[in-house]
Structures are given as C-alpha cells and as structure tokens.
CSV table of C-alpha atoms and ligand atoms in Angstrom, one decimal:
chain,number,residue,atom,x,y,z
A,1481,MET,CA,19.7,-50.8,-69.2
A,1482,SER,CA,19.1,-54.2,-70.7
A,1483,GLU,CA,21.3,-55.5,-73.5
A,1484,ILE,CA,18.7,-55.0,-76.0
A,1485,GLN,CA,18.1,-51.3,-75.1
A,1486,LYS,CA,21.8,-50.6,-75.4
A,1487,MET,CA,22.1,-52.3,-78.9
A,1488,LYS,CA,18.9,-50.2,-79.9
A,1489,LYS,CA,20.7,-47.0,-78.6
A,1490,ARG,CA,23.8,-47.8,-80.7
A,1491,ALA,CA,22.0,-48.6,-83.7
A,1492,LYS,CA,20.0,-45.3,-83.5
A,1493,LYS,CA,23.4,-43.4,-83.1
A,1494,HIS,CA,24.7,-45.3,-86.2
A,1495,LYS,CA,21.5,-44.3,-88.3
A,1496,ASP,CA,22.0,-40.6,-87.2
A,1497,LYS,CA,25.6,-40.7,-88.4
A,1498,ILE,CA,24.7,-42.0,-91.8
A,1499,LYS,CA,21.9,-39.5,-92.0
A,1500,PHE,CA,24.3,-36.7,-91.3
A,1501,LYS,CA,26.8,-37.9,-93.7
A,1502,LYS,CA,24.1,-37.9,-96.4
A,1503,ILE,CA,23.0,-34.4,-95.6
A,1504,GLU,CA,26.7,-33.3,-95.8
A,1505,LYS,CA,27.1,-35.1,-99.1
A,1506,MET,CA,23.9,-33.6,-100.5
A,1507,GLY,CA,25.2,-30.0,-99.4
A,1508,ILE,CA,28.5,-30.5,-101.4
A,1509,LEU,CA,26.4,-31.7,-104.5
A,1510,THR,CA,24.0,-28.7,-104.4
A,1511,ARG,CA,27.0,-26.2,-104.3
A,1512,LYS,CA,28.6,-27.9,-107.2
A,1513,LYS,CA,25.5,-28.0,-109.2
A,1514,ARG,CA,25.0,-24.2,-108.4
A,1515,MET,CA,28.6,-23.4,-109.5
A,1516,ARG,CA,28.0,-25.4,-112.9
A,1517,ASN,CA,24.9,-23.7,-113.5
A,1518,ALA,CA,26.5,-20.3,-112.9
A,1519,ILE,CA,29.4,-21.1,-115.3
A,1520,ILE,CA,26.9,-22.2,-118.0
A,1521,ALA,CA,24.7,-19.0,-117.5
A,1522,SER,CA,27.9,-17.0,-117.7
A,1523,PHE,CA,28.9,-18.7,-120.8
A,1524,ILE,CA,25.6,-18.3,-122.5
A,1525,ILE,CA,25.5,-14.5,-121.5
A,1526,ALA,CA,29.2,-14.1,-123.0
A,1527,VAL,CA,28.0,-15.9,-126.2
A,1528,LEU,CA,25.0,-13.7,-126.4
A,1529,MET,CA,26.9,-10.6,-125.8
A,1530,MET,CA,29.5,-11.7,-128.4
A,1531,CYS,CA,26.8,-12.2,-130.9
A,1532,ARG,CA,25.3,-8.8,-130.2
A,1533,ILE,CA,28.6,-7.2,-130.7
A,1534,ALA,CA,29.2,-8.9,-133.9
A,1535,TRP,CA,25.7,-8.0,-134.9
A,1536,LEU,CA,26.2,-4.3,-134.2
A,1537,GLN,CA,29.8,-4.3,-135.8
A,1538,PHE,CA,29.0,-6.2,-139.1
A,1539,VAL,CA,25.3,-6.1,-139.7
A,1540,ASP,CA,24.2,-2.8,-138.2
A,1541,GLY,CA,27.6,-1.0,-138.3
A,1542,ASP,CA,27.1,1.1,-141.3
A,1543,LYS,CA,23.7,2.3,-140.3
A,1544,LEU,CA,24.8,3.2,-136.7
A,1545,LYS,CA,27.8,5.0,-138.2
A,1546,TYR,CA,25.5,7.0,-140.3
A,1547,MET,CA,23.1,7.8,-137.4
A,1548,ALA,CA,26.0,8.8,-135.4
A,1549,TYR,CA,27.1,11.1,-138.2
A,1550,VAL,CA,23.7,12.7,-138.4
A,1551,GLN,CA,23.6,13.1,-134.6
A,1552,HIS,CA,27.1,14.8,-134.6
A,1553,THR,CA,27.1,16.7,-137.7
A,1554,LEU,CA,24.5,19.5,-138.6
A,1555,ASP,CA,24.6,19.6,-142.4
A,1556,ARG,CA,22.8,22.5,-144.2
A,1557,LYS,CA,22.7,22.7,-148.0
A,1558,ILE,CA,23.8,25.8,-149.9
A,1559,ASN,CA,21.9,25.8,-153.2
A,1560,PRO,CA,23.8,27.0,-156.3
A,1561,LYS,CA,22.5,29.8,-158.3
A,1562,ARG,CA,20.7,28.3,-161.2
A,1563,GLY,CA,21.9,29.6,-164.7
A,1564,THR,CA,20.1,32.4,-166.4
A,1565,ILE,CA,18.2,31.7,-169.7
A,1566,TYR,CA,18.5,34.6,-172.3
A,1567,ASP,CA,16.9,35.1,-175.6
A,1568,ALA,CA,18.8,35.0,-178.9
A,1569,THR,CA,19.9,38.8,-178.4
A,1570,GLY,CA,21.6,37.8,-175.1
A,1571,LYS,CA,19.8,40.8,-173.5
A,1572,LYS,CA,16.3,39.7,-172.5
A,1573,VAL,CA,16.3,37.5,-169.5
A,1574,LEU,CA,13.6,34.7,-169.8
A,1575,ALA,CA,14.3,33.0,-166.7
A,1576,VAL,CA,16.5,34.1,-163.6
A,1577,SER,CA,17.2,32.9,-160.2
A,1578,SER,CA,16.7,35.5,-157.4
A,1579,THR,CA,18.2,35.0,-153.9
A,1580,VAL,CA,15.6,34.1,-151.2
A,1581,ARG,CA,16.1,32.4,-147.7
A,1582,THR,CA,15.5,28.8,-146.2
A,1583,ILE,CA,14.9,28.6,-142.5
A,1584,THR,CA,15.8,25.4,-140.7
A,1585,VAL,CA,16.1,24.7,-136.9
A,1586,ASN,CA,18.4,22.5,-135.1
A,1587,PRO,CA,16.1,21.3,-132.2
A,1588,VAL,CA,18.7,19.9,-130.1
A,1589,ASN,CA,20.2,23.4,-129.9
A,1590,ILE,CA,17.2,25.0,-128.8
A,1591,LYS,CA,16.7,25.4,-124.9
A,1592,LYS,CA,13.8,23.4,-123.6
A,1593,GLU,CA,12.4,26.6,-122.0
A,1594,ASP,CA,12.5,28.5,-125.3
A,1595,LYS,CA,10.9,26.0,-127.6
A,1596,GLU,CA,7.3,27.3,-127.5
A,1597,LYS,CA,8.7,30.9,-127.8
A,1598,VAL,CA,10.5,29.9,-130.9
A,1599,ALA,CA,7.7,27.9,-132.5
A,1600,LYS,CA,5.4,30.9,-131.9
A,1601,ALA,CA,7.7,33.4,-133.6
A,1602,LEU,CA,8.4,31.1,-136.5
A,1603,SER,CA,4.7,30.4,-137.1
A,1604,ASP,CA,3.9,34.1,-136.8
A,1605,ILE,CA,6.7,35.3,-139.1
A,1606,PHE,CA,6.4,32.7,-141.9
A,1607,ASN,CA,2.8,32.0,-141.5
A,1608,VAL,CA,3.1,28.4,-140.8
A,1609,ASP,CA,1.1,26.3,-138.2
A,1610,TYR,CA,1.9,26.7,-134.8
A,1611,GLU,CA,1.5,23.1,-133.6
A,1612,LYS,CA,3.3,21.5,-136.5
A,1613,THR,CA,6.2,24.0,-136.0
A,1614,LEU,CA,6.3,23.2,-132.2
A,1615,LYS,CA,6.6,19.4,-133.1
A,1616,LYS,CA,9.5,20.2,-135.3
A,1617,VAL,CA,11.3,22.4,-132.8
A,1618,SER,CA,10.7,19.7,-130.1
A,1619,LYS,CA,12.0,16.8,-132.1
A,1620,ARG,CA,15.1,14.9,-131.2
A,1621,SER,CA,16.6,15.1,-134.9
A,1622,SER,CA,19.4,17.3,-135.9
A,1623,ILE,CA,17.6,19.4,-138.5
A,1624,GLU,CA,14.2,20.5,-139.6
A,1625,THR,CA,13.0,22.7,-142.2
A,1626,ILE,CA,10.5,25.4,-141.2
A,1627,ALA,CA,10.0,27.5,-144.3
A,1628,LYS,CA,11.4,27.4,-148.0
A,1629,LYS,CA,12.1,30.1,-150.3
A,1630,VAL,CA,11.2,33.1,-148.0
A,1631,GLU,CA,11.8,36.7,-148.9
A,1632,LYS,CA,14.8,38.6,-147.4
A,1633,GLU,CA,12.3,40.9,-145.4
A,1634,GLN,CA,10.9,38.0,-143.5
A,1635,ALA,CA,14.4,36.6,-142.7
A,1636,ASP,CA,15.6,39.9,-141.5
A,1637,GLN,CA,12.4,40.1,-139.3
A,1638,LEU,CA,13.4,36.7,-137.9
A,1639,MET,CA,17.0,37.7,-137.2
A,1640,LYS,CA,15.8,40.8,-135.4
A,1641,TRP,CA,13.6,38.7,-133.1
A,1642,MET,CA,16.5,36.3,-132.3
A,1643,GLU,CA,18.7,39.2,-131.5
A,1644,GLU,CA,16.0,40.9,-129.3
A,1645,ASN,CA,15.2,37.5,-127.5
A,1646,ASN,CA,19.0,36.5,-127.2
A,1647,ILE,CA,18.3,33.3,-129.1
A,1648,LEU,CA,21.3,32.9,-131.1
A,1649,THR,CA,21.7,29.2,-131.8
A,1650,GLY,CA,19.5,26.5,-133.1
A,1651,ILE,CA,17.8,28.7,-136.0
A,1652,ASN,CA,19.4,28.9,-139.4
A,1653,VAL,CA,18.9,31.5,-142.0
A,1654,ASP,CA,20.5,30.1,-145.2
A,1655,GLU,CA,20.6,31.5,-148.8
A,1656,ASP,CA,18.6,29.8,-151.5
A,1657,THR,CA,17.4,30.6,-154.8
A,1658,LYS,CA,14.0,30.9,-156.4
A,1659,ARG,CA,13.2,30.8,-160.2
A,1660,TYR,CA,11.5,33.8,-161.6
A,1661,TYR,CA,10.3,34.3,-165.1
A,1662,PRO,CA,10.1,37.9,-165.9
A,1663,TYR,CA,7.9,37.5,-169.0
A,1664,ASN,CA,5.3,35.3,-167.3
A,1665,ASN,CA,3.6,33.4,-170.2
A,1666,LEU,CA,6.1,34.1,-172.9
A,1667,ALA,CA,7.6,31.0,-174.5
A,1668,SER,CA,6.2,29.1,-171.5
A,1669,GLN,CA,5.9,25.8,-173.4
A,1670,ILE,CA,9.5,26.0,-174.4
A,1671,ILE,CA,11.2,27.4,-171.2
A,1672,GLY,CA,9.3,25.0,-168.8
A,1673,PHE,CA,9.7,25.4,-165.0
A,1674,CYS,CA,11.4,24.2,-161.9
A,1675,GLY,CA,10.2,22.2,-158.9
A,1676,SER,CA,10.7,23.3,-155.1
A,1677,ASP,CA,14.2,21.9,-155.1
A,1678,ASN,CA,15.1,24.1,-158.2
A,1679,GLN,CA,15.2,20.9,-160.5
A,1680,GLY,CA,13.9,21.5,-164.0
A,1681,LEU,CA,10.6,19.9,-164.5
A,1682,ASN,CA,9.6,20.8,-168.1
A,1683,GLY,CA,10.9,22.2,-171.5
A,1684,ILE,CA,14.4,23.9,-171.5
A,1685,GLU,CA,14.7,23.8,-167.8
A,1686,ALA,CA,14.4,19.9,-167.8
A,1687,ILE,CA,16.5,19.3,-170.9
A,1688,TYR,CA,19.3,21.6,-169.7
A,1689,ASP,CA,19.0,20.8,-166.1
A,1690,GLU,CA,22.5,19.4,-165.8
A,1691,SER,CA,24.1,22.5,-167.2
A,1692,LEU,CA,21.7,25.1,-165.4
A,1693,LYS,CA,21.5,23.6,-162.0
A,1694,GLY,CA,25.2,23.8,-160.7
A,1695,GLU,CA,26.6,21.9,-157.7
A,1696,THR,CA,25.2,22.1,-154.2
A,1697,GLY,CA,27.6,23.2,-151.4
A,1698,LYS,CA,27.0,22.6,-147.8
A,1699,ILE,CA,27.8,24.1,-144.2
A,1700,ILE,CA,29.0,21.3,-141.8
A,1701,LYS,CA,28.9,21.7,-138.1
A,1702,ILE,CA,30.6,19.0,-135.9
A,1703,THR,CA,28.6,18.8,-132.6
A,1704,ASP,CA,28.5,16.5,-129.6
A,1705,ALA,CA,25.5,14.4,-128.4
A,1706,LYS,CA,23.8,17.6,-127.1
A,1707,GLY,CA,24.1,19.5,-130.4
A,1708,ASN,CA,26.9,21.7,-129.1
A,1709,THR,CA,29.5,22.7,-131.7
A,1710,ILE,CA,32.8,20.8,-131.1
A,1711,LEU,CA,35.0,22.5,-133.7
A,1712,LYS,CA,36.3,25.8,-132.4
A,1713,GLU,CA,36.3,27.2,-135.9
A,1714,GLY,CA,32.5,26.6,-135.9
A,1715,GLU,CA,31.6,25.7,-139.3
A,1716,ASP,CA,33.3,23.9,-142.3
A,1717,TYR,CA,32.1,25.5,-145.5
A,1718,GLU,CA,31.9,24.0,-148.9
A,1719,SER,CA,30.7,26.7,-151.4
A,1720,ALA,CA,28.2,26.0,-154.1
A,1721,ILE,CA,29.2,26.1,-157.8
A,1722,ASP,CA,26.6,28.2,-159.7
A,1723,GLY,CA,25.0,26.7,-162.9
A,1724,ASN,CA,25.8,27.8,-166.6
A,1725,ASP,CA,23.7,30.4,-168.4
A,1726,LEU,CA,21.9,29.6,-171.6
A,1727,ILE,CA,21.1,31.6,-174.8
A,1728,LEU,CA,18.2,30.3,-176.8
A,1729,THR,CA,17.7,30.8,-180.7
A,1730,ILE,CA,14.3,32.2,-179.6
A,1731,ASP,CA,14.0,36.0,-180.1
A,1732,ALA,CA,11.6,37.4,-177.4
A,1733,THR,CA,10.3,40.1,-179.6
A,1734,ILE,CA,9.4,37.7,-182.6
A,1735,GLN,CA,8.1,35.2,-180.0
A,1736,GLY,CA,5.9,37.8,-178.4
A,1737,ILE,CA,4.5,38.8,-181.9
A,1738,ALA,CA,3.9,35.1,-182.7
A,1739,GLU,CA,1.9,34.7,-179.5
A,1740,LYS,CA,0.0,37.7,-179.8
A,1741,TYR,CA,-1.4,36.9,-183.3
A,1742,LEU,CA,-1.7,33.1,-182.7
A,1743,ALA,CA,-4.0,33.9,-179.5
A,1744,GLU,CA,-6.1,36.3,-181.6
A,1745,ALA,CA,-6.4,33.7,-184.4
A,1746,CYS,CA,-7.4,30.9,-181.9
A,1747,ILE,CA,-9.9,33.1,-180.3
A,1748,ASP,CA,-11.6,34.6,-183.4
A,1749,ASN,CA,-11.8,31.3,-185.1
A,1750,GLN,CA,-12.7,29.3,-182.0
A,1751,CYS,CA,-9.9,26.8,-182.3
A,1752,THR,CA,-10.8,24.5,-179.3
A,1753,ASP,CA,-7.6,22.4,-180.0
A,1754,GLY,CA,-5.4,25.5,-179.8
A,1755,GLY,CA,-2.7,26.2,-182.2
A,1756,SER,CA,1.0,26.4,-182.9
A,1757,ILE,CA,3.2,28.8,-184.6
A,1758,ILE,CA,7.0,28.1,-185.5
A,1759,VAL,CA,9.3,30.7,-187.0
A,1760,MET,CA,12.6,29.5,-188.3
A,1761,ASN,CA,15.6,31.0,-189.9
A,1762,PRO,CA,15.6,29.0,-193.1
A,1763,ASN,CA,19.4,29.5,-193.5
A,1764,ASN,CA,20.5,27.7,-190.5
A,1765,GLY,CA,17.4,26.0,-188.9
A,1766,ASP,CA,17.4,28.2,-185.8
A,1767,ILE,CA,14.0,28.4,-184.2
A,1768,LEU,CA,13.2,32.0,-183.7
A,1769,ALA,CA,9.8,31.5,-182.3
A,1770,MET,CA,7.6,28.7,-181.3
A,1771,ALA,CA,4.3,29.8,-180.0
A,1772,GLY,CA,1.5,27.6,-178.5
A,1773,TYR,CA,-2.0,28.5,-177.6
A,1774,PRO,CA,-3.2,28.1,-174.9
A,1775,ASN,CA,0.0,28.9,-172.8
A,1776,TYR,CA,0.4,29.3,-169.0
A,1777,ASN,CA,2.3,31.5,-166.5
A,1778,LEU,CA,5.6,30.0,-165.8
A,1779,ASN,CA,5.5,31.8,-162.4
A,1780,ASP,CA,2.3,29.9,-161.5
A,1781,PRO,CA,2.7,26.6,-163.4
A,1782,PHE,CA,0.2,24.6,-161.2
A,1783,THR,CA,-2.8,26.9,-161.8
A,1784,PRO,CA,-5.0,26.2,-164.8
A,1785,THR,CA,-5.6,28.8,-167.3
A,1786,THR,CA,-9.3,28.8,-168.1
A,1787,GLU,CA,-11.9,30.2,-165.8
A,1788,ASN,CA,-13.9,27.1,-166.1
A,1789,GLU,CA,-11.0,24.9,-164.8
A,1790,LYS,CA,-10.2,27.5,-162.0
A,1791,ASN,CA,-13.7,27.3,-160.7
A,1792,ASN,CA,-14.0,23.6,-160.8
A,1793,TRP,CA,-10.5,22.9,-159.7
A,1794,ASP,CA,-11.3,21.8,-156.1
A,1795,SER,CA,-13.9,19.2,-157.1
A,1796,LEU,CA,-11.6,17.4,-159.7
A,1797,SER,CA,-9.7,14.3,-158.7
A,1798,GLN,CA,-6.0,14.1,-158.8
A,1799,GLU,CA,-5.9,12.3,-162.0
A,1800,GLU,CA,-8.2,15.0,-163.8
A,1801,LYS,CA,-5.9,17.9,-162.2
A,1802,SER,CA,-2.8,16.1,-163.5
A,1803,ASN,CA,-4.4,15.7,-167.1
A,1804,ILE,CA,-5.3,19.3,-167.2
A,1805,LEU,CA,-1.9,20.5,-166.1
A,1806,GLN,CA,-0.2,18.1,-168.6
A,1807,GLN,CA,-2.3,19.5,-171.4
A,1808,MET,CA,-1.5,22.9,-170.5
A,1809,TRP,CA,2.2,22.4,-170.3
A,1810,ARG,CA,2.4,20.3,-173.4
A,1811,ASN,CA,4.3,21.9,-176.5
A,1812,ARG,CA,1.9,20.9,-179.2
A,1813,ALA,CA,4.5,22.1,-181.9
A,1814,ILE,CA,6.8,19.3,-180.6
A,1815,SER,CA,4.6,16.6,-179.6
A,1816,ASP,CA,1.6,16.8,-181.8
A,1817,GLY,CA,1.3,15.3,-185.4
A,1818,TYR,CA,-0.1,17.8,-188.2
A,1819,GLU,CA,-1.0,17.0,-191.5
A,1820,PRO,CA,0.6,19.6,-194.0
A,1821,GLY,CA,-1.9,19.2,-196.7
A,1822,SER,CA,-1.1,21.1,-199.8
A,1823,THR,CA,2.2,22.6,-198.5
A,1824,PHE,CA,3.6,19.2,-199.4
A,1825,LYS,CA,3.3,19.8,-203.0
A,1826,LEU,CA,6.5,21.8,-202.6
A,1827,ILE,CA,8.4,18.6,-201.5
A,1828,THR,CA,6.9,16.8,-204.7
A,1829,ALA,CA,8.1,19.9,-206.9
A,1830,SER,CA,11.5,20.0,-205.2
A,1831,ALA,CA,12.1,16.2,-205.8
A,1832,ALA,CA,10.9,16.5,-209.4
A,1833,LEU,CA,13.2,19.5,-210.1
A,1834,GLU,CA,16.2,17.8,-208.5
A,1835,GLU,CA,15.5,14.7,-210.6
A,1836,GLY,CA,15.4,16.7,-213.7
A,1837,ILE,CA,12.1,15.5,-214.8
A,1838,THR,CA,10.6,18.9,-215.1
A,1839,ASP,CA,11.7,22.7,-214.8
A,1840,THR,CA,10.1,25.7,-213.2
A,1841,ASP,CA,8.8,27.4,-216.4
A,1842,ASN,CA,8.1,25.0,-219.3
A,1843,LYS,CA,5.0,26.7,-220.7
A,1844,GLY,CA,2.1,24.4,-220.8
A,1845,GLU,CA,4.1,21.4,-219.7
A,1846,PHE,CA,1.2,20.2,-217.6
A,1847,ASN,CA,-2.6,20.2,-218.2
A,1848,CYS,CA,-5.4,20.2,-215.5
A,1849,SER,CA,-8.7,18.7,-216.9
A,1850,GLY,CA,-10.3,18.9,-213.6
A,1851,SER,CA,-9.4,15.4,-212.4
A,1852,ILE,CA,-6.9,12.6,-213.0
A,1853,GLU,CA,-7.4,8.8,-212.7
A,1854,ILE,CA,-5.0,6.5,-210.8
A,1855,ALA,CA,-5.7,2.8,-210.2
A,1856,GLY,CA,-9.3,3.2,-211.3
A,1857,VAL,CA,-10.1,5.9,-209.1
A,1858,ARG,CA,-10.7,9.4,-210.4
A,1859,ILE,CA,-9.2,12.4,-208.2
A,1860,LYS,CA,-10.7,15.8,-208.7
A,1861,CYS,CA,-8.9,19.0,-208.6
A,1862,TRP,CA,-10.1,21.5,-206.1
A,1863,ARG,CA,-11.1,23.6,-208.9
A,1864,TYR,CA,-12.6,20.9,-211.0
A,1865,TYR,CA,-15.6,23.0,-211.9
A,1866,ARG,CA,-13.3,25.4,-213.8
A,1867,PRO,CA,-10.0,23.4,-214.6
A,1868,HIS,CA,-6.7,25.0,-214.5
A,1869,GLY,CA,-5.8,23.9,-218.1
A,1870,ALA,CA,-2.2,24.3,-219.5
A,1871,GLN,CA,0.3,25.2,-216.7
A,1872,SER,CA,4.1,25.3,-216.0
A,1873,LEU,CA,5.3,23.9,-212.7
A,1874,ARG,CA,5.4,27.5,-211.2
A,1875,GLU,CA,1.8,27.9,-212.2
A,1876,ALA,CA,0.8,24.6,-211.0
A,1877,LEU,CA,2.4,25.5,-207.7
A,1878,MET,CA,0.6,28.9,-207.7
A,1879,ASN,CA,-2.7,27.3,-208.4
A,1880,SER,CA,-2.1,24.3,-206.0
A,1881,CYS,CA,-3.4,22.0,-208.9
A,1882,ASN,CA,-3.9,18.5,-207.6
A,1883,PRO,CA,-3.7,16.6,-210.9
A,1884,VAL,CA,-0.4,18.2,-211.9
A,1885,PHE,CA,1.3,16.9,-208.6
A,1886,ILE,CA,-0.3,13.6,-208.7
A,1887,SER,CA,1.2,13.1,-212.2
A,1888,ILE,CA,4.7,14.1,-211.0
A,1889,GLY,CA,4.4,11.7,-208.1
A,1890,GLN,CA,3.8,8.8,-210.7
A,1891,LYS,CA,6.7,9.9,-212.7
A,1892,LEU,CA,9.0,9.8,-209.7
A,1893,GLY,CA,7.9,6.4,-208.5
A,1894,VAL,CA,7.7,5.3,-204.9
A,1895,HIS,CA,11.4,4.6,-204.2
A,1896,THR,CA,12.7,7.9,-205.6
A,1897,TYR,CA,9.9,9.8,-203.8
A,1898,TYR,CA,10.8,8.0,-200.4
A,1899,THR,CA,14.5,8.8,-201.0
A,1900,TYR,CA,13.5,12.5,-201.0
A,1901,LEU,CA,11.3,12.1,-197.9
A,1902,GLU,CA,14.2,10.7,-196.1
A,1903,LYS,CA,16.7,13.4,-197.5
A,1904,PHE,CA,14.3,16.1,-196.2
A,1905,GLY,CA,14.4,14.6,-192.8
A,1906,PHE,CA,10.6,13.6,-192.7
A,1907,LEU,CA,11.2,9.8,-191.8
A,1908,SER,CA,13.1,10.8,-188.6
A,1909,LYS,CA,12.8,13.1,-185.7
A,1910,THR,CA,14.7,16.4,-185.9
A,1911,GLY,CA,16.3,15.8,-182.5
A,1912,ILE,CA,15.6,19.4,-181.5
A,1913,ASP,CA,16.7,20.0,-177.8
A,1914,LEU,CA,13.1,19.9,-176.4
A,1915,PRO,CA,11.4,17.1,-174.6
A,1916,GLY,CA,8.7,15.0,-175.9
A,1917,GLU,CA,9.2,15.2,-179.7
A,1918,ALA,CA,6.8,12.9,-181.6
A,1919,GLY,CA,8.0,11.2,-184.8
A,1920,SER,CA,6.3,11.4,-188.3
A,1921,ILE,CA,3.6,9.1,-189.5
A,1922,PHE,CA,4.5,7.5,-192.8
A,1923,LEU,CA,3.8,4.1,-194.2
A,1924,ALA,CA,6.7,1.9,-194.8
A,1925,GLU,CA,8.1,2.2,-198.4
A,1926,ASP,CA,7.2,-1.4,-199.2
A,1927,LYS,CA,3.5,-0.8,-198.1
A,1928,VAL,CA,3.2,2.1,-200.6
A,1929,GLY,CA,1.5,1.6,-203.9
A,1930,PRO,CA,0.1,3.9,-206.5
A,1931,VAL,CA,-2.9,5.0,-204.5
A,1932,GLU,CA,-0.8,5.9,-201.5
A,1933,LEU,CA,1.7,7.7,-203.5
A,1934,ARG,CA,-1.0,9.5,-205.3
A,1935,ASP,CA,-2.5,10.8,-202.1
A,1936,ASN,CA,0.8,11.8,-200.6
A,1937,CYS,CA,2.2,13.8,-203.6
A,1938,PHE,CA,-0.6,16.5,-203.4
A,1939,TRP,CA,-1.9,16.2,-199.8
A,1940,ALA,CA,0.9,14.4,-197.7
A,1941,LYS,CA,-1.5,11.6,-196.8
A,1942,ILE,CA,0.0,8.2,-196.4
B,1444,ZN,ZN1,-6.0,21.9,-211.4
C-alpha cells in the first residue's frame, strides 16, 4: 500500500468518526427536544384542566348543583285547598275547591321493558295521546306530568292497574284541587275564576288570590343517579296550608233575582250593549247584588255565550277570541262609565238643602215657565209644552223639572257645587275590592263656567 493510499484510509476513518459523533450528538438533542415538548404539553394540559375546574366551580357551579339536585330529588307538589267563597248569609257556597288527582311519572324509575305498557295504560285511562305519553315516560328527566285534575274514579282505575301489573314505582297519584262554582252563571263577573294552576284570574278570585290560595306543600324523595330512593324513610313530607275562606256582602238570593230581571229587561228591550244592576244597603254601603248581562258560566269560562260566537269560534283569530272573552268577563258595573241623567238632580237638591238656600216644602218657591236662559242659551223643561208652574223643592223633584235645578245650581255656584261632588265621592274611585274600577269623568273645577254648571245640575253632563 502506498503512502498516499494509507493517508486516504486514515482520513476516511477520521471522517467516519466525526460523522458518528455528529449522529450521536443529534440523538441526544432529539431526546432533549422531545422531553421539553412533553413538559410543555403536560403544562398546557394541566393549565387547561385547571381552567376547566375553575369554570365548573365558579361559573357553572350553581347550575350544576341545581341539575344534581333535580336529578337526585323527585319533588312533587301538594296543592293547598283554595278557600271557599260564601255569600253574605254564610250558607250558600259560591266557589269551592273539590279534591281531584294529578298524575305524574318519574321516567327513571320505570323499567325499560315496562315503558310501552305504562304509556299504553296511561293513555287509555286518561284519554291522552299514546305517542306523547311514551315520549314522556322514556325521557331522562326526573318528573313528567301526565294528567291534571282527574277524577278519583280514573285515579283508582290507574292504581288498580298498577297493582295488577306489579308496577309499584315511577307513577305518582297526588291530591290536587279543582275549583267548582255550584251556581254556574250566578255573580260570574264578581266572583271570577281560576287558571289551571288554581291561581285567581278574574274578579274576587284574582283580588283575594293571596288570601284564598294558601301555601303549596311538597313531597321530596332523595334518589341516586338511577332514581332509586336513598332515604330509608322514603319520602320527606311538607304539608300544604289551606287558603282562607271568604264571605261576600253579596246575597245569593238578591243576586239571583237581580240577574233574572236584568236578563228579561235586556232581552225584551234588545239592549245590545247589555246592562247592570247594583243593589246596595244604603246604611253601610254593602253591595248586596251586582248583576251584569250578558254573563257567563264560571265552570266554563273560556266558552263564548252567544250561539253566533260559538258557531264561528274556530274561524276566529286568537286576538278576536281574546276580545270576545274579555268583553264577556268584564264587570260593566265597575269598569264602564254611565251618565246618571236626571237622577243627578238629587245631588243638586241635597247640596242646596245642606247649604240652607232652600227647603223641601216652601210652597211656590220655584216657578217653571217651560224654559230658563243661561249664558244666552234657553234650556227647555222636558214639559215645556205645559210648564210645571209654581213648585216647592219636593214637587220640583217629583216633576224632575229642569229649570228649577238649573236655577239652584246657579245659586250654589261652581265652587260650592264641586265641594259637594267631592264630598259625595264623585271625583274619586270608590276603592271597591273588585278589579278594573274606572274613574268618573268630570271637568276640572277651573274649566267649569255657567254653561257647564247648568248642564250638570239637571243632567249630570260635564
Ligand atoms: Zn218644569
């Protein structure tokens, strides 16, 4: 081997060595890099997990706690018995709550193989849709309502079926109450009615809802994730507190008579706007009857009363239906204005007597010539063609003579007259405990001149 060849061989060996060292170095570098990457990745994962934990704890915490509560407890409400409404005698029941049943299911407590069977039985007994019932029974929720306010007989039928089929959990039959109005249409616009959750929606039922409704109780079951009861005692029971009874000033007998004759009068006279009668005890202001026509059946408050409305009901829009029902429920005696006309002469006469500007029987104190001129306008007496002539205040009231009361009003003057309007309570609401009372319509005192005063004194028109 020549010297050159030897040198070449040595050089090659040296090169190989360097190459090997380089490869070895690269291996160490790759391992380090991998480790560093692994540490970074672990760190990122740890940070992400901590963020998630913090999120669950501080942001979603309350929601999750509630969800766990819902999953682990099977709450069932016990509805209180709503207070009874009596008439003034305390003997006639105008509204009463009878016991009915509410059927619920705890889907998690019904075995998978029983679900179809249960849904079939429930839909047959309570006449509800099978598919919808099956959906409810198969849900993963803790409780589902199947039927509300069912009669005892149907509930008994269900319990018998449960016993026969050995299905003892997952179906609940709880007591509930249903409002019943024994006299149907009687005093409907006063009493009002309740919604499906026993809340007062109209009339006395709405105004006295807080007193009548009572407090809801509940049955609490603590369960595990599968819905099995954990507590050995089974159920924790919080009883409901029944509502207070209420005695009205309305006398059912007087109310019945008022309604009968009001209906007759409205039909005979074709009063398309309906009518009202209020019967009051003048000694203490008690309202003994408040009749409205047309009225409606409290046991069926969402069905219109006239044949025409009943026939067209399905073709009406939701807004039209709502308007008809609102009209039907409205208590006109409370919410509608009414011009009292000549009856207002009594107020003018009372003010004049109180002020001492006249007396009841001063013979010939007033004179009716058939008309009277105020502020350049001549107002006729209703019997202008045969004037009343000389009269006392009593006779003028008996004759409802316009000129006499116009002249009394002018003597009283606007300010005194308004003082009496206020004292009689005409300028404010009565504050009766019924919803929707409308105020009166009177001009402000400073807007009233001789003409307005004139018209009001004999016809209550301002
Ligand atoms: Zn007259």
